[in-house]
PDB file of C-alpha atoms in Angstrom:
ATOM      1  CA  ILE A  14       0.000   0.000   0.000  1.00 51.00           C
ATOM      2  CA  PHE A  15       2.878   2.356   0.866  1.00 47.00           C
ATOM      3  CA  ALA A  16       4.531   1.811  -2.547  1.00 49.00           C
ATOM      4  CA  VAL A  17       1.283   2.501  -4.449  1.00 46.00           C
ATOM      5  CA  THR A  18       0.598   5.666  -2.418  1.00 47.00           C
ATOM      6  CA  ALA A  19       4.180   6.920  -2.906  1.00 44.00           C
ATOM      7  CA  GLY A  20       4.002   6.211  -6.656  1.00 47.00           C
ATOM      8  CA  ALA A  21       0.698   8.072  -6.988  1.00 45.00           C
ATOM      9  CA  LEU A  22       2.112  11.000  -5.027  1.00 43.00           C
ATOM     10  CA  LEU A  23       5.190  11.225  -7.264  1.00 44.00           C
ATOM     11  CA  MET A  24       3.071  11.076 -10.427  1.00 47.00           C
ATOM     12  CA  SER A  25       0.784  13.862  -9.224  1.00 46.00           C
ATOM     13  CA  CYS A  26       3.779  16.048  -8.310  1.00 47.00           C
ATOM     14  CA  SER A  27       5.358  15.638 -11.745  1.00 42.00           C
ATOM     15  CA  GLN A  28       2.375  16.969 -13.696  1.00 43.00           C
ATOM     16  CA  LYS A  29       2.734  20.479 -15.081  1.00 43.00           C
ATOM     17  CA  LYS A  30       0.050  22.996 -14.247  1.00 42.00           C
ATOM     18  CA  GLU A  31      -0.986  25.623 -16.757  1.00 45.00           C
ATOM     19  CA  LEU A  32      -0.923  29.166 -15.432  1.00 45.00           C
ATOM     20  CA  LYS A  33      -3.644  31.473 -16.714  1.00 49.00           C
ATOM     21  CA  PRO A  34      -2.539  35.126 -16.819  1.00 50.00           C
ATOM     22  CA  GLU A  35      -4.835  38.034 -16.078  1.00 51.00           C
ATOM     23  CA  SER A  36      -6.461  39.568 -19.128  1.00 51.00           C
ATOM     24  CA  GLY A  37      -3.802  41.212 -21.282  1.00 52.00           C
ATOM     25  CA  ALA A  38      -0.947  40.021 -19.053  1.00 50.00           C
ATOM     26  CA  GLU A  39       1.842  37.845 -20.304  1.00 51.00           C
ATOM     27  CA  VAL A  40       3.293  35.224 -18.002  1.00 49.00           C
ATOM     28  CA  THR A  41       6.600  33.554 -18.689  1.00 48.00           C
ATOM     29  CA  THR A  42       7.319  30.291 -16.957  1.00 46.00           C
ATOM     30  CA  THR A  43      10.346  28.112 -16.561  1.00 44.00           C
ATOM     31  CA  GLU A  44      10.553  24.467 -15.653  1.00 45.00           C
ATOM     32  CA  ILE A  45      12.657  23.634 -12.636  1.00 43.00           C
ATOM     33  CA  LYS A  46      13.710  20.027 -12.074  1.00 44.00           C
ATOM     34  CA  THR A  47      14.686  18.826  -8.636  1.00 42.00           C
ATOM     35  CA  ASP A  48      15.227  15.134  -7.952  1.00 46.00           C
ATOM     36  CA  SER A  49      13.135  14.230 -11.020  1.00 41.00           C
ATOM     37  CA  ILE A  50      10.132  16.226  -9.791  1.00 42.00           C
ATOM     38  CA  ALA A  51       9.231  19.024 -12.215  1.00 41.00           C
ATOM     39  CA  SER A  52       7.337  22.153 -11.321  1.00 40.00           C
ATOM     40  CA  VAL A  53       6.499  25.384 -13.141  1.00 45.00           C
ATOM     41  CA  ALA A  54       7.569  28.632 -11.516  1.00 41.00           C
ATOM     42  CA  PRO A  55       6.796  32.144 -12.787  1.00 48.00           C
ATOM     43  CA  ILE A  56       9.746  34.348 -13.679  1.00 44.00           C
ATOM     44  CA  THR A  57       9.691  37.651 -11.843  1.00 46.00           C
ATOM     45  CA  ASP A  58       9.037  40.889 -13.707  1.00 56.00           C
ATOM     46  CA  ASP A  59      12.336  41.985 -15.234  1.00 65.00           C
ATOM     47  CA  GLY A  60      11.203  45.488 -16.197  1.00 77.00           C
ATOM     48  CA  HIS A  61      11.015  44.826 -19.955  1.00 84.00           C
ATOM     49  CA  ASN A  62       8.021  46.240 -21.806  1.00 91.00           C
ATOM     50  CA  ALA A  63       7.119  47.480 -25.273  1.00 92.00           C
ATOM     51  CA  GLN A  64       8.448  50.958 -24.562  1.00 93.00           C
ATOM     52  CA  ASN A  65      11.962  49.862 -23.606  1.00 90.00           C
ATOM     53  CA  SER A  66      12.307  46.522 -25.419  1.00 89.00           C
ATOM     54  CA  LEU A  67      10.656  46.813 -28.844  1.00 93.00           C
ATOM     55  CA  ASP A  68      11.630  48.752 -31.954  1.00 94.00           C
ATOM     56  CA  TRP A  69       8.291  50.589 -31.823  1.00 97.00           C
ATOM     57  CA  ALA A  70       9.178  53.811 -33.679  1.00 97.00           C
ATOM     58  CA  GLY A  71       7.986  53.737 -37.282  1.00 98.00           C
ATOM     59  CA  THR A  72       4.934  53.718 -39.533  1.00 98.00           C
ATOM     60  CA  TYR A  73       1.954  51.386 -39.075  1.00 98.00           C
ATOM     61  CA  GLU A  74      -0.823  50.802 -41.610  1.00 98.00           C
ATOM     62  CA  GLY A  75      -4.124  48.994 -41.830  1.00 98.00           C
ATOM     63  CA  THR A  76      -7.804  49.390 -42.617  1.00 97.00           C
ATOM     64  CA  LEU A  77      -9.961  49.756 -39.526  1.00 96.00           C
ATOM     65  CA  PRO A  78     -13.688  48.925 -39.535  1.00 95.00           C
ATOM     66  CA  CYS A  79     -16.175  51.686 -40.277  1.00 92.00           C
ATOM     67  CA  ALA A  80     -19.900  51.696 -39.406  1.00 90.00           C
ATOM     68  CA  ASP A  81     -21.063  53.279 -42.668  1.00 91.00           C
ATOM     69  CA  CYS A  82     -18.239  52.706 -45.165  1.00 92.00           C
ATOM     70  CA  PRO A  83     -16.029  49.792 -46.281  1.00 94.00           C
ATOM     71  CA  GLY A  84     -13.232  50.855 -43.905  1.00 96.00           C
ATOM     72  CA  ILE A  85     -10.853  53.543 -42.745  1.00 96.00           C
ATOM     73  CA  LYS A  86      -7.362  53.260 -44.233  1.00 97.00           C
ATOM     74  CA  THR A  87      -5.223  54.340 -41.281  1.00 97.00           C
ATOM     75  CA  THR A  88      -1.537  55.257 -41.216  1.00 98.00           C
ATOM     76  CA  ILE A  89       0.161  56.139 -37.925  1.00 98.00           C
ATOM     77  CA  THR A  90       3.790  57.166 -37.540  1.00 98.00           C
ATOM     78  CA  LEU A  91       5.268  57.068 -34.029  1.00 98.00           C
ATOM     79  CA  LYS A  92       8.516  58.973 -33.552  1.00 98.00           C
ATOM     80  CA  ASP A  93      11.248  58.595 -30.931  1.00 97.00           C
ATOM     81  CA  ASP A  94      10.468  62.066 -29.539  1.00 97.00           C
ATOM     82  CA  ASN A  95       6.946  60.887 -28.534  1.00 97.00           C
ATOM     83  CA  THR A  96       5.219  62.683 -31.393  1.00 97.00           C
ATOM     84  CA  TYR A  97       2.937  61.102 -33.966  1.00 97.00           C
ATOM     85  CA  THR A  98       1.178  61.734 -37.253  1.00 97.00           C
ATOM     86  CA  ILE A  99      -2.036  59.995 -38.269  1.00 97.00           C
ATOM     87  CA  SER A 100      -3.821  59.867 -41.606  1.00 97.00           C
ATOM     88  CA  GLU A 101      -7.308  58.394 -41.954  1.00 96.00           C
ATOM     89  CA  GLU A 102      -8.948  57.903 -45.338  1.00 96.00           C
ATOM     90  CA  TYR A 103     -12.612  56.865 -45.355  1.00 95.00           C
ATOM     91  CA  LEU A 104     -12.924  54.445 -48.253  1.00 95.00           C
ATOM     92  CA  GLU A 105     -15.531  55.233 -50.953  1.00 93.00           C
ATOM     93  CA  ARG A 106     -16.115  58.669 -49.400  1.00 91.00           C
ATOM     94  CA  LYS A 107     -13.048  60.525 -50.614  1.00 83.00           C
ATOM     95  CA  THR A 108     -12.710  61.946 -47.114  1.00 92.00           C
ATOM     96  CA  LYS A 109      -9.278  62.178 -45.548  1.00 95.00           C
ATOM     97  CA  ALA A 110      -8.319  63.459 -42.106  1.00 94.00           C
ATOM     98  CA  GLU A 111      -4.805  64.118 -40.865  1.00 95.00           C
ATOM     99  CA  ASP A 112      -3.558  65.016 -37.421  1.00 95.00           C
ATOM    100  CA  LYS A 113      -0.349  65.209 -35.460  1.00 95.00           C
ATOM    101  CA  GLY A 114       0.611  65.692 -31.874  1.00 96.00           C
ATOM    102  CA  LYS A 115       2.167  64.026 -28.861  1.00 96.00           C
ATOM    103  CA  PHE A 116       1.544  60.559 -27.520  1.00 97.00           C
ATOM    104  CA  GLU A 117       1.915  59.212 -23.997  1.00 97.00           C
ATOM    105  CA  TRP A 118       2.875  55.762 -22.710  1.00 97.00           C
ATOM    106  CA  ASP A 119       0.794  54.174 -19.959  1.00 96.00           C
ATOM    107  CA  LYS A 120       2.415  53.124 -16.672  1.00 95.00           C
ATOM    108  CA  SER A 121       3.008  49.565 -17.889  1.00 94.00           C
ATOM    109  CA  GLY A 122       4.871  50.771 -20.999  1.00 95.00           C
ATOM    110  CA  SER A 123       2.659  48.667 -23.266  1.00 96.00           C
ATOM    111  CA  LYS A 124       0.015  51.140 -24.485  1.00 97.00           C
ATOM    112  CA  VAL A 125       0.187  54.545 -26.130  1.00 98.00           C
ATOM    113  CA  SER A 126      -2.450  57.278 -26.185  1.00 97.00           C
ATOM    114  CA  LEU A 127      -2.472  59.644 -29.138  1.00 96.00           C
ATOM    115  CA  ILE A 128      -3.545  63.020 -27.762  1.00 92.00           C
ATOM    116  CA  SER A 129      -5.435  65.242 -30.220  1.00 87.00           C
ATOM    117  CA  LYS A 130      -8.011  68.004 -30.274  1.00 82.00           C
ATOM    118  CA  ASP A 131     -10.682  65.316 -30.819  1.00 80.00           C
ATOM    119  CA  GLY A 132      -9.745  63.352 -27.697  1.00 85.00           C
ATOM    120  CA  LYS A 133      -7.397  60.431 -27.357  1.00 90.00           C
ATOM    121  CA  ARG A 134      -6.985  57.149 -29.180  1.00 94.00           C
ATOM    122  CA  GLN A 135      -5.335  54.220 -27.465  1.00 97.00           C
ATOM    123  CA  TYR A 136      -3.216  51.452 -28.960  1.00 98.00           C
ATOM    124  CA  PHE A 137      -1.489  48.396 -27.554  1.00 97.00           C
ATOM    125  CA  VAL A 138       2.096  48.268 -28.849  1.00 97.00           C
ATOM    126  CA  GLY A 139       3.189  44.794 -29.957  1.00 96.00           C
ATOM    127  CA  GLU A 140       6.032  43.374 -32.024  1.00 95.00           C
ATOM    128  CA  ASN A 141       5.677  45.217 -35.382  1.00 97.00           C
ATOM    129  CA  GLN A 142       2.031  46.073 -34.764  1.00 97.00           C
ATOM    130  CA  LEU A 143      -0.378  48.458 -33.070  1.00 98.00           C
ATOM    131  CA  ILE A 144      -3.710  47.135 -31.831  1.00 97.00           C
ATOM    132  CA  HIS A 145      -6.502  49.711 -31.740  1.00 97.00           C
ATOM    133  CA  LEU A 146      -8.208  49.667 -28.316  1.00 97.00           C
ATOM    134  CA  ASP A 147     -11.730  50.653 -27.294  1.00 94.00           C
ATOM    135  CA  MET A 148     -12.608  53.892 -25.472  1.00 91.00           C
ATOM    136  CA  ASP A 149     -11.731  52.304 -22.113  1.00 93.00           C
ATOM    137  CA  GLY A 150      -8.293  51.166 -23.307  1.00 94.00           C
ATOM    138  CA  LYS A 151      -9.307  47.517 -23.574  1.00 95.00           C
ATOM    139  CA  GLU A 152      -8.648  45.169 -26.471  1.00 95.00           C
ATOM    140  CA  ILE A 153     -11.586  44.747 -28.837  1.00 95.00           C
ATOM    141  CA  THR A 154     -12.748  41.133 -28.809  1.00 94.00           C
ATOM    142  CA  GLY A 155     -15.011  39.057 -30.997  1.00 91.00           C
ATOM    143  CA  PRO A 156     -14.834  37.657 -34.504  1.00 92.00           C
ATOM    144  CA  ASN A 157     -13.598  40.958 -36.001  1.00 92.00           C
ATOM    145  CA  LYS A 158     -10.797  41.629 -33.489  1.00 94.00           C
ATOM    146  CA  ASP A 159      -8.099  41.035 -36.151  1.00 95.00           C
ATOM    147  CA  LEU A 160      -9.495  43.998 -38.123  1.00 96.00           C
ATOM    148  CA  TYR A 161      -8.162  46.372 -35.451  1.00 97.00           C
ATOM    149  CA  ILE A 162      -4.467  45.597 -36.047  1.00 97.00           C
ATOM    150  CA  LEU A 163      -2.127  48.008 -37.822  1.00 98.00           C
ATOM    151  CA  LYS A 164       1.079  46.432 -39.187  1.00 98.00           C
ATOM    152  CA  LYS A 165       4.462  48.108 -39.230  1.00 97.00           C
ATOM    153  CA  LYS A 166       5.803  48.963 -42.702  1.00 93.00           C
TER     154      LYS A 166
END
């Protein structure tokens, strides 16, 4: 009985557990082996974020959804001095809007807010992409979420 109980205990200790991060958070794990028992331990925050780790400066393009037109061709250029330019062309309307100004990073260093006379637009900064966020700064979900991504040129 002792051998069966010990074997079951060792098998249950060697199973990996999947960690589920909070919404929008990224968790990195590493496997640590000690006397043939594996466990998953989170790596502590090392201070890296989009602002200080990615090559984020540059021009991003894509066509964002539009309620009453086929889309809004959007081009955003982020510069190292925390200024931006944005161009929005409403397809099949021949309407084009351009703006420029300053942008701000959030505390986490992963989102930027473009500050303009019309308010602010928020984007999540990823590897070679900007993801347009809703008015509350949250990622847009659902079947069309991929339509809110601008790719770096």
